[in-house]
mmCIF file of C-alpha atoms and ligand atoms in Angstrom:
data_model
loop_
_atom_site.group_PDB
_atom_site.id
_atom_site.type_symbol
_atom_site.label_atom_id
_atom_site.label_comp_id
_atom_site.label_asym_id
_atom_site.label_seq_id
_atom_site.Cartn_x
_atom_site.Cartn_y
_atom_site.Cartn_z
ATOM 1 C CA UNK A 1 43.461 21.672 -76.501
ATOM 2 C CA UNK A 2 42.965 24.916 -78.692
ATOM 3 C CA UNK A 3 44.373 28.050 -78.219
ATOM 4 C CA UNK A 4 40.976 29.660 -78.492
ATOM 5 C CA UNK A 5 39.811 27.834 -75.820
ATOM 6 C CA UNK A 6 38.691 30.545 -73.487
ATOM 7 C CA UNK A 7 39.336 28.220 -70.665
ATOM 8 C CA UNK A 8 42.573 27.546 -71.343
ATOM 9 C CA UNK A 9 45.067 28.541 -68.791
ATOM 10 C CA UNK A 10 48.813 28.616 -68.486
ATOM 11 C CA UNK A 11 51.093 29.587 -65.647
ATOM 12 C CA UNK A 12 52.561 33.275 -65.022
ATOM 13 C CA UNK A 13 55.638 34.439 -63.654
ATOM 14 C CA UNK A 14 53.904 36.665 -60.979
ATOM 15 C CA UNK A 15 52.182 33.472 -59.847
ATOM 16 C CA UNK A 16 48.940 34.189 -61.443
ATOM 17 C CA UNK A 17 47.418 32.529 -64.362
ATOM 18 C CA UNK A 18 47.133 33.643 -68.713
ATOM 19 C CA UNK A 19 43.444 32.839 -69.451
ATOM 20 C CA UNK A 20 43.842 32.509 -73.487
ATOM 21 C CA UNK A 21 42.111 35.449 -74.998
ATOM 22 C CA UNK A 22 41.235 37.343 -71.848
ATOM 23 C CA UNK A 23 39.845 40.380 -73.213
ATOM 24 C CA UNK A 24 38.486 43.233 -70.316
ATOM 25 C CA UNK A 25 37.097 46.774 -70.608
ATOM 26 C CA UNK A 26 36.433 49.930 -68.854
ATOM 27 C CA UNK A 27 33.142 51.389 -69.703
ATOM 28 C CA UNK A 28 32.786 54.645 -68.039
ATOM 29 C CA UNK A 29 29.196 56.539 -69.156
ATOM 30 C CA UNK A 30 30.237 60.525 -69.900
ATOM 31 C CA UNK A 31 27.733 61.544 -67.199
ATOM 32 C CA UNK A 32 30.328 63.206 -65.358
ATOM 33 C CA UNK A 33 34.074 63.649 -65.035
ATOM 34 C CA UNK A 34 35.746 60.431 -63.883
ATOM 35 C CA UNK A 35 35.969 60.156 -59.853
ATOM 36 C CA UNK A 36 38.116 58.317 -57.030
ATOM 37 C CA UNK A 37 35.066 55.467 -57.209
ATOM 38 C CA UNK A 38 35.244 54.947 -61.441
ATOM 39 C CA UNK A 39 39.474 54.914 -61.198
ATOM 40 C CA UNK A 40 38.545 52.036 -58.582
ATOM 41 C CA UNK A 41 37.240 50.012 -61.048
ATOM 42 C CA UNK A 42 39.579 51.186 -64.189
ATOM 43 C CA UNK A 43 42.437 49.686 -62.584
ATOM 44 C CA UNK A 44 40.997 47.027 -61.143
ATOM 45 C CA UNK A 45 39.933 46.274 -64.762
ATOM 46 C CA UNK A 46 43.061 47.071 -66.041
ATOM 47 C CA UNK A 47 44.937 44.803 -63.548
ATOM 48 C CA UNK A 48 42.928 41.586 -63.604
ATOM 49 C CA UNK A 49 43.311 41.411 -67.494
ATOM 50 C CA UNK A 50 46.792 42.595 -67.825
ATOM 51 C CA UNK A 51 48.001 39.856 -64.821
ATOM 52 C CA UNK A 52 45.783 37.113 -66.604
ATOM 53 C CA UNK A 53 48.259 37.967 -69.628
ATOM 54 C CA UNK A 54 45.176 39.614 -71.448
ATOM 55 C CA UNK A 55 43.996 42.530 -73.183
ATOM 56 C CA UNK A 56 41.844 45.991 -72.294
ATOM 57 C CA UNK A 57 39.981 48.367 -73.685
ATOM 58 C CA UNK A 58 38.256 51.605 -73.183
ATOM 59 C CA UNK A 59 34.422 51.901 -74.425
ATOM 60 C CA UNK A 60 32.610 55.068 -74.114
ATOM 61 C CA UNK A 61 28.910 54.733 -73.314
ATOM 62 C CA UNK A 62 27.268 57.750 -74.113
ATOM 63 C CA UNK A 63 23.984 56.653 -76.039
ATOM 64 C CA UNK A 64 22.226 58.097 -72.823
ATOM 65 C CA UNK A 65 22.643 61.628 -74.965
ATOM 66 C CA UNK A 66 20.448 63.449 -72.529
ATOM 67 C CA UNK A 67 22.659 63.021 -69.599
ATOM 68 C CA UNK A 68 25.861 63.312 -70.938
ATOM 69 C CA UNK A 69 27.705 66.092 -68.911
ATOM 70 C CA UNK A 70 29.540 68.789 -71.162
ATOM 71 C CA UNK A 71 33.059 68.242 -70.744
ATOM 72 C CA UNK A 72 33.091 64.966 -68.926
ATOM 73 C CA UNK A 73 33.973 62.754 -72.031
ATOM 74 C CA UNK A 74 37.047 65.049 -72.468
ATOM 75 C CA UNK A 75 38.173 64.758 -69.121
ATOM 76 C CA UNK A 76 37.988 60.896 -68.632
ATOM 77 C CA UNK A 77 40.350 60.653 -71.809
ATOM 78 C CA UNK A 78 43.013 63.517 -70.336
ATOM 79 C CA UNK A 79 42.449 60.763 -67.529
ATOM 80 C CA UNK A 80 42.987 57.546 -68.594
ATOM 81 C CA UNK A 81 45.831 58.963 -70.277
ATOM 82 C CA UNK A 82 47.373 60.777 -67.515
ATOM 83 C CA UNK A 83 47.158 57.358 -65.584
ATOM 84 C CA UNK A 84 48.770 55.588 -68.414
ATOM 85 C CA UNK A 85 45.228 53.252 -68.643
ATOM 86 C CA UNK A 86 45.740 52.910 -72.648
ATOM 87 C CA UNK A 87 43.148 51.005 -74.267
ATOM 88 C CA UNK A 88 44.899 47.960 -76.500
ATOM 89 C CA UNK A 89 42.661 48.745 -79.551
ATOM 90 C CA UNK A 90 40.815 52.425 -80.608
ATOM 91 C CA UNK A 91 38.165 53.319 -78.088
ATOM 92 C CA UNK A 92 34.680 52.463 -79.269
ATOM 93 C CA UNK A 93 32.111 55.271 -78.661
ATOM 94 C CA UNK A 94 28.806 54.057 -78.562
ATOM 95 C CA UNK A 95 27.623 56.734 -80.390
ATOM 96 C CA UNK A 96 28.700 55.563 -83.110
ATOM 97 C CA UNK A 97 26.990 52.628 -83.157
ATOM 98 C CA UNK A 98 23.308 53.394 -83.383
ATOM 99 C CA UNK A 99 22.340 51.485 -86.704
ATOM 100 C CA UNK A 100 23.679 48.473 -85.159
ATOM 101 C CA UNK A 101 21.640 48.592 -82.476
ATOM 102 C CA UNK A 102 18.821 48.524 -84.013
ATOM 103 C CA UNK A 103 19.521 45.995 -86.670
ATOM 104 C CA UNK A 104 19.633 44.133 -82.981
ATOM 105 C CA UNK A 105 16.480 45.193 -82.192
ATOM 106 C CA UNK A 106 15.114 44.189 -85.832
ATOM 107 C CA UNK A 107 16.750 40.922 -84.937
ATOM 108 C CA UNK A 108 14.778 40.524 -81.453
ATOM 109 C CA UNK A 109 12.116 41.776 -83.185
ATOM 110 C CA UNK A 110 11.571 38.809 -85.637
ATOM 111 C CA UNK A 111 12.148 36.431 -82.905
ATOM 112 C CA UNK A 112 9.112 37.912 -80.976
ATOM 113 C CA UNK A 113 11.268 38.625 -78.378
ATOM 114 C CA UNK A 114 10.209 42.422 -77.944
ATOM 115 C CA UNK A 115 6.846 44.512 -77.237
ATOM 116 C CA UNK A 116 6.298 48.093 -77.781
ATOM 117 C CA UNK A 117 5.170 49.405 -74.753
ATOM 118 C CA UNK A 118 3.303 52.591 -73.722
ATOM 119 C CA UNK A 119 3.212 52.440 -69.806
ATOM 120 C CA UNK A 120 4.460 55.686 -68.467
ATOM 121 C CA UNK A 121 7.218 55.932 -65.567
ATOM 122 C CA UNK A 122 3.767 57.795 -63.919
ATOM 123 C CA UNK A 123 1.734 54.583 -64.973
ATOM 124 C CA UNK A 124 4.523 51.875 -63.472
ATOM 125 C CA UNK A 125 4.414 54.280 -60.183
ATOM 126 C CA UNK A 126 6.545 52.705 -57.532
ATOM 127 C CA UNK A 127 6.561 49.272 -58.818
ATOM 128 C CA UNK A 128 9.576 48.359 -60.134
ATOM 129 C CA UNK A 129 9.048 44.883 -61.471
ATOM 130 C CA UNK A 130 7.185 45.667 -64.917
ATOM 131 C CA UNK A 131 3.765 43.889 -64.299
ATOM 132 C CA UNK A 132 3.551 43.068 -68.187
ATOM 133 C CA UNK A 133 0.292 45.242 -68.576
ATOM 134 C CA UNK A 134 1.545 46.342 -72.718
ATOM 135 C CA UNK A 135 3.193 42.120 -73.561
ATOM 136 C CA UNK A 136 0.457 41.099 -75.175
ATOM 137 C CA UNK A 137 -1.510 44.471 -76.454
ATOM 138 C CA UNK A 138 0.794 44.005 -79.699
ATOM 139 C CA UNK A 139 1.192 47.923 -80.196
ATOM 140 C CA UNK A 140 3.062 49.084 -83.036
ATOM 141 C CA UNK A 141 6.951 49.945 -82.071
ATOM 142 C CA UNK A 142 6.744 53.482 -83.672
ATOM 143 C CA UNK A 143 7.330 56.449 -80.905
ATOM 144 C CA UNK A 144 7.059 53.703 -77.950
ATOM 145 C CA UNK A 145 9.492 52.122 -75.632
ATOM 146 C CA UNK A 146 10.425 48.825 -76.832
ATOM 147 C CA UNK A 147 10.748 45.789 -74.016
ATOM 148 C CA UNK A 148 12.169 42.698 -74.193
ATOM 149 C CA UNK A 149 10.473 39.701 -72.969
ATOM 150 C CA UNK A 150 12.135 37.585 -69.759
ATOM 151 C CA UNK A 151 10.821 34.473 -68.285
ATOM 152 C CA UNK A 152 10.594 32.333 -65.343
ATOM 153 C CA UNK A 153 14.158 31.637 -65.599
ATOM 154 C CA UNK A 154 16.530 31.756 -62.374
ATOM 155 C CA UNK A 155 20.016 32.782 -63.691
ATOM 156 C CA UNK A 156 23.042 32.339 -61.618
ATOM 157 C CA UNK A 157 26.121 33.835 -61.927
ATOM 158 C CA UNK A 158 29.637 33.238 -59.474
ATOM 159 C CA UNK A 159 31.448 36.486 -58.730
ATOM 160 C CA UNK A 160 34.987 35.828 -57.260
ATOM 161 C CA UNK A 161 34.195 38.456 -54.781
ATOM 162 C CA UNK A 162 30.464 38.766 -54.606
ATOM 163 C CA UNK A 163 29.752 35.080 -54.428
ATOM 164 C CA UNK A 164 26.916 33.053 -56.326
ATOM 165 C CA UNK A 165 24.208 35.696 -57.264
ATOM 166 C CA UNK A 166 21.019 34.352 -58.479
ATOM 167 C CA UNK A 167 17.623 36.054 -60.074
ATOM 168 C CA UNK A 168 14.248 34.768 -60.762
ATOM 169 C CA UNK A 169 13.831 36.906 -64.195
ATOM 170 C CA UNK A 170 10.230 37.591 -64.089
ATOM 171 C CA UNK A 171 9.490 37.879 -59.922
ATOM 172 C CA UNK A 172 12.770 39.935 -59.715
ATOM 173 C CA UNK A 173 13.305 42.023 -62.483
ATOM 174 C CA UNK A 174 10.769 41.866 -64.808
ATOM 175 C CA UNK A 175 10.326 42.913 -68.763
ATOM 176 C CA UNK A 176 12.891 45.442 -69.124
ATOM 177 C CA UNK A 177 13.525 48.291 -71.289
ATOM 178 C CA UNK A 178 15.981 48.162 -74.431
ATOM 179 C CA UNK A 179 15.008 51.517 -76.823
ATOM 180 C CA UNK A 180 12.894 54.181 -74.837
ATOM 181 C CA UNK A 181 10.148 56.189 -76.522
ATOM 182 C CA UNK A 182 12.786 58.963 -76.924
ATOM 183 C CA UNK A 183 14.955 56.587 -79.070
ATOM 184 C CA UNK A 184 16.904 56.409 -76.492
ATOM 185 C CA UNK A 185 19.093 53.036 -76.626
ATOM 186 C CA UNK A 186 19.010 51.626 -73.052
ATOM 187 C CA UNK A 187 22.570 50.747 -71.474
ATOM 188 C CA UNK A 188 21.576 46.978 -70.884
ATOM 189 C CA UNK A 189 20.968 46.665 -75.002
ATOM 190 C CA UNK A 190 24.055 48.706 -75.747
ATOM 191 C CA UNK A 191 26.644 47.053 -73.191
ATOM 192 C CA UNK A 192 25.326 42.828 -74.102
ATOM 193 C CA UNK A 193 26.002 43.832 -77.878
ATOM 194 C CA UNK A 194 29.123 45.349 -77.753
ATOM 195 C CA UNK A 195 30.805 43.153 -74.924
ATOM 196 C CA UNK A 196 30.191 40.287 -77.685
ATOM 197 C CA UNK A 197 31.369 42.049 -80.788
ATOM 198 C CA UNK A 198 34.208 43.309 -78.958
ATOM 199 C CA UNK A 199 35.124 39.884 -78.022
ATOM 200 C CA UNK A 200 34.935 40.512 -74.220
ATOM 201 C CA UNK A 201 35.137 37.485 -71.848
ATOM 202 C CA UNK A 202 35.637 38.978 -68.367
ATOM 203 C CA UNK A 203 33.695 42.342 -67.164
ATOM 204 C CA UNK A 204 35.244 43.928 -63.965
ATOM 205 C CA UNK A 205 33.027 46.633 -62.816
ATOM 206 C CA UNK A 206 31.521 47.995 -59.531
ATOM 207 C CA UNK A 207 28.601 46.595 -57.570
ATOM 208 C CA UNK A 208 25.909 48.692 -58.344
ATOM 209 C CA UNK A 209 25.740 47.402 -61.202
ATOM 210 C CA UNK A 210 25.006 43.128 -59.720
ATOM 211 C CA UNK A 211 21.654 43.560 -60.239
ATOM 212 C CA UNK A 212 21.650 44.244 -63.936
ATOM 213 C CA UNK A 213 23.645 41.187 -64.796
ATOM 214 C CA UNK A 214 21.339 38.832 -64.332
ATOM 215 C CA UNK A 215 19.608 40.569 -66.896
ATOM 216 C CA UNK A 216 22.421 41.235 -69.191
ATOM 217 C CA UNK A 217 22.963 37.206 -68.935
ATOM 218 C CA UNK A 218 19.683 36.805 -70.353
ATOM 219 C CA UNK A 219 19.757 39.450 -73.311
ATOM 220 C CA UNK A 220 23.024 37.531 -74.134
ATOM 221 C CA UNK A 221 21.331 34.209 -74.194
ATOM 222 C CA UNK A 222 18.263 35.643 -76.270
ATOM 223 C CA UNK A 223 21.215 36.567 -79.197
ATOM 224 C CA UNK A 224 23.292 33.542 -78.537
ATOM 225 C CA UNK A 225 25.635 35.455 -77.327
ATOM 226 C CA UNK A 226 29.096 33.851 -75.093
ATOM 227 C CA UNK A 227 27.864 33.768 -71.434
ATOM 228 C CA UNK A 228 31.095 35.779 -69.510
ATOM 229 C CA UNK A 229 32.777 36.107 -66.164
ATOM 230 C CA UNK A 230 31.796 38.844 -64.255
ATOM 231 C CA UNK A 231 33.388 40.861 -60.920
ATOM 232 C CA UNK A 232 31.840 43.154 -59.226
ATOM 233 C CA UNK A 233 34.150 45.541 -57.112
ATOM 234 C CA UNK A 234 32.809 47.281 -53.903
ATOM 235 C CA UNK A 235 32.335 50.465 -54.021
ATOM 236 C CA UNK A 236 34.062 53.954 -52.522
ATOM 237 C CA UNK A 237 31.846 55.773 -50.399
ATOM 238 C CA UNK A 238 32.313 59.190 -48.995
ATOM 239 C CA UNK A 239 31.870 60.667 -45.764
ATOM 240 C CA UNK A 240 27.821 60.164 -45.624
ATOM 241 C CA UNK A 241 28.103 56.799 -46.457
ATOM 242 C CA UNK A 242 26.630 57.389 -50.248
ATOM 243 C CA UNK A 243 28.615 55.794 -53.011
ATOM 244 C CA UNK A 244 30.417 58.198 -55.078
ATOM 245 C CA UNK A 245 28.962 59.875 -57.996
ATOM 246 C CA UNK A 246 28.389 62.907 -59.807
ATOM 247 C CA UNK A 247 25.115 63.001 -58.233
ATOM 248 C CA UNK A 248 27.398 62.840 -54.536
ATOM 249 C CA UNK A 249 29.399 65.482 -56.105
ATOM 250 C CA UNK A 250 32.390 63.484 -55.781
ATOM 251 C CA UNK A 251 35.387 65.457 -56.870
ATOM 252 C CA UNK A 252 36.480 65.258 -60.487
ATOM 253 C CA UNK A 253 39.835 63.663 -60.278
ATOM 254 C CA UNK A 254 43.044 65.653 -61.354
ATOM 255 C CA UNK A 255 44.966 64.247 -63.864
ATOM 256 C CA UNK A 256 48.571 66.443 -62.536
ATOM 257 C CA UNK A 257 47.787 64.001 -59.613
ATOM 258 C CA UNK A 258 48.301 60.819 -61.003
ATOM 259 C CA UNK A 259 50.665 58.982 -59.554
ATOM 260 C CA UNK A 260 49.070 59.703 -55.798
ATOM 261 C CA UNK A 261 45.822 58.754 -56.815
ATOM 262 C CA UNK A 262 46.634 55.539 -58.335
ATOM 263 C CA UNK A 263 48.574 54.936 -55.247
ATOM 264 C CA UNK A 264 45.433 55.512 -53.256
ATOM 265 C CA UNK A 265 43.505 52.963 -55.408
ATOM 266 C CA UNK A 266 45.291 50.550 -55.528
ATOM 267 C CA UNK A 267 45.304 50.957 -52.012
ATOM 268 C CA UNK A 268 41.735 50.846 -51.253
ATOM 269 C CA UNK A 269 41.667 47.600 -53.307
ATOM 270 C CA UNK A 270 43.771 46.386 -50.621
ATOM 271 C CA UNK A 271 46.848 45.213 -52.811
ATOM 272 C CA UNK A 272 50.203 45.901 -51.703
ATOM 273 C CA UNK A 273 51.505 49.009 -51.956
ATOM 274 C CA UNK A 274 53.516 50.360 -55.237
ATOM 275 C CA UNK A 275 56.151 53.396 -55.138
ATOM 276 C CA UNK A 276 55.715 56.800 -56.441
ATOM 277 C CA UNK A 277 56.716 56.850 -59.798
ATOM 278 C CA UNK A 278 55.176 57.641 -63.396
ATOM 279 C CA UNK A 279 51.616 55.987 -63.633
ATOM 280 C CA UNK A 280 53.150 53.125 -66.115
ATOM 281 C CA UNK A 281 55.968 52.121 -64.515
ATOM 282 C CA UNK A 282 53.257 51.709 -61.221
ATOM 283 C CA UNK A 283 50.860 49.959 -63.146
ATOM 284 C CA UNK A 284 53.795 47.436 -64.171
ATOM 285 C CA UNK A 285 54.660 47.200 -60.358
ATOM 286 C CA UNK A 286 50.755 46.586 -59.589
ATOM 287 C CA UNK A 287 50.125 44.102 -62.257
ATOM 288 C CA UNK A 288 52.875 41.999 -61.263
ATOM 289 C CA UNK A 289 51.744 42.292 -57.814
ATOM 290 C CA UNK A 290 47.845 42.118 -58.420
ATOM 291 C CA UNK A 291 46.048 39.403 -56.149
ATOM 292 C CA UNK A 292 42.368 39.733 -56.634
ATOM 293 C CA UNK A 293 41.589 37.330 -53.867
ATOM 294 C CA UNK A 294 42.659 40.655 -51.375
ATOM 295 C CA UNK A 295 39.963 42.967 -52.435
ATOM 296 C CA UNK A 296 37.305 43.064 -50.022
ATOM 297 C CA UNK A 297 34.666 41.283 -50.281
ATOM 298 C CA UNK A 298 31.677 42.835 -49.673
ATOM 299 C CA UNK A 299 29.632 45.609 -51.722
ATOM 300 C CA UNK A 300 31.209 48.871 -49.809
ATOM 301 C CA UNK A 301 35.327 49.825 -49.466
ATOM 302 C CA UNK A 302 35.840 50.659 -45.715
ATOM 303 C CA UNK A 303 37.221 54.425 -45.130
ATOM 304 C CA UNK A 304 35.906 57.491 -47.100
ATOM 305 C CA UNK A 305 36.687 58.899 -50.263
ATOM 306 C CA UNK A 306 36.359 62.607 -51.478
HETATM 307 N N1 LIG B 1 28.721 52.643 -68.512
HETATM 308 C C1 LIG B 1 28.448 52.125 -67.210
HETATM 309 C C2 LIG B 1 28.738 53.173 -66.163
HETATM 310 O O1 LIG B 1 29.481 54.109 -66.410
HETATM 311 C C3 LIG B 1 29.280 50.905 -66.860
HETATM 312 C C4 LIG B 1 28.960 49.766 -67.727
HETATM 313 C C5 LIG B 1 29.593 48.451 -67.328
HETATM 314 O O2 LIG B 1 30.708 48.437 -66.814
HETATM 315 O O3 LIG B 1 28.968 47.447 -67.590
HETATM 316 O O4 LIG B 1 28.202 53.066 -65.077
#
């Protein structure tokens, strides 16, 4: 068997297993300063790759430049540093990757794989599965939204705490958007192309975002991409029972409070509990410790989170 066999697996001291070439991520959006809910999933992230004897990294998404939040980007780094969350190689911003996502788009292009469309968020009122109307108008791409074709498939993914989640492509989600008429690049283009060239095999992120992996999956088959693992964590809610956001207002976590706040995470991901100490040295204890099969399973955390 060959090391580069992703399914290769070895035994751990903690009990746990080293996937060969486990590579995870955190990919937190700048669209506000990082909250109890996004530290959730960074160490969860973290965690799972680091007890599967893998690798991490940090990936900024920001090609959304309209709602990036002015300061936000700054304070997720002070962050991730503060809770010793180091990323393994140099963070990737997205920004910086524009050209490349649209020599994608050339590529999907040629394979007539993509439409321009000119349907309005007015037009598409409140249905949310794209009808088709622009698929086969052939418009030219220029100054339109650009779509990429799905079809009848039903894709099927197992989520270790989710359980099997399955779409029909075209009844569920429809056509979807990868470049908006702004120039925009859409998340789902940006996140498929650089989980591949980044060489990720296992995403660990929260459950609002189930229902764009079945479409993700797809995008990923369209560039013959690796298919990976995915986990979706449940989410921290606050006292009204919304999940927490910028949007919520959920407060900006403060990086002097580190080592209390990761406590509290790790926490609410039901794992057992580490001592105050400097964020690395409670990582190490958490890692070493870390038993996914104990976080809840189901899409919300019980208990309320500021
Ligand atoms: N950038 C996305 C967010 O902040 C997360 C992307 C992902 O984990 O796939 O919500």
């Amino acid at each position: 068997m060959s090391i580069s066999n992703p399914s290769l697996t070895l035994p751990l001291e903690n009990g746990g297993k080293v996937v060969a070439n486990y590579v995870g991520r955190f990919a937190p959006s700048p669209t506000g300063p990082l909250h109890f809910g996004s530290l959730i999933t960074a160490v969860a992230s973290y965690c799972e790759a680091k007890s599967h004897g893998g690798s991490w990294l940090v990936r900024i998404e920001d090609t959304d430049i309209p709602r990036i939040y002015p300061g936000s980007e700054e304070h997720i780094l002070r962050c991730l540093d503060a809770f010793a969350l180091h990323s393994d190689v140099p963070i990737l911003f997205q920004r910086d990757c524009l050209d490349y996502y649209d020599h994608i788009l050339e590529q999907l292009a040629l394979q007539d794989q993509i439409y321009a469309c000119q349907c309005t968020r007015k037009m598409l009122g409140s249905n949310h599965i794209y009808q088709g109307t622009c698929r086969n108008l052939a418009l030219p791409f220029q100054d339109q939204a650009l779509r990429v074709k799905v079809s009848d498939l039903n894709i099927c993914f197992e989520d270790p705490i989710q359980g099997t989640h399955c779409s029909r492509l075209d009844q569920d989600l429809g056509d979807f958007v990868l470049k908006r008429r702004d120039g925009i690049i859409n998340y789902q283009l940006a996140v498929v192309v650089d989980d591949e060239r980044q060489g990720i095999t296992h995403v660990v992120r929260g459950a609002d975002l189930l229902d764009n992996t079945a479409r993700q999956i797809w995008l990923g088959m369209l560039l013959g991409y690796r298919r990976l693992a995915y986990m979706h964590l449940p989410l921290a809610m606050n006292a009204n029972g919304q999940k927490l956001s910028k949007q919520n207002l959920a407060h900006a976590l403060d990086p002097n409070n580190a080592p209390r706040l990761l406590q509290q995470a790790i926490q609410a991901l039901h794992q057992a509990p580490v001592d105050l100490d400097h964020p690395e040295v409670m990582l190490r204890q958490a890692v070493s410790q870390w038993n996914a099969e104990a976080i809840p399973k189901n899409t919300m955390l019980s208990g309320h989170y500021l």
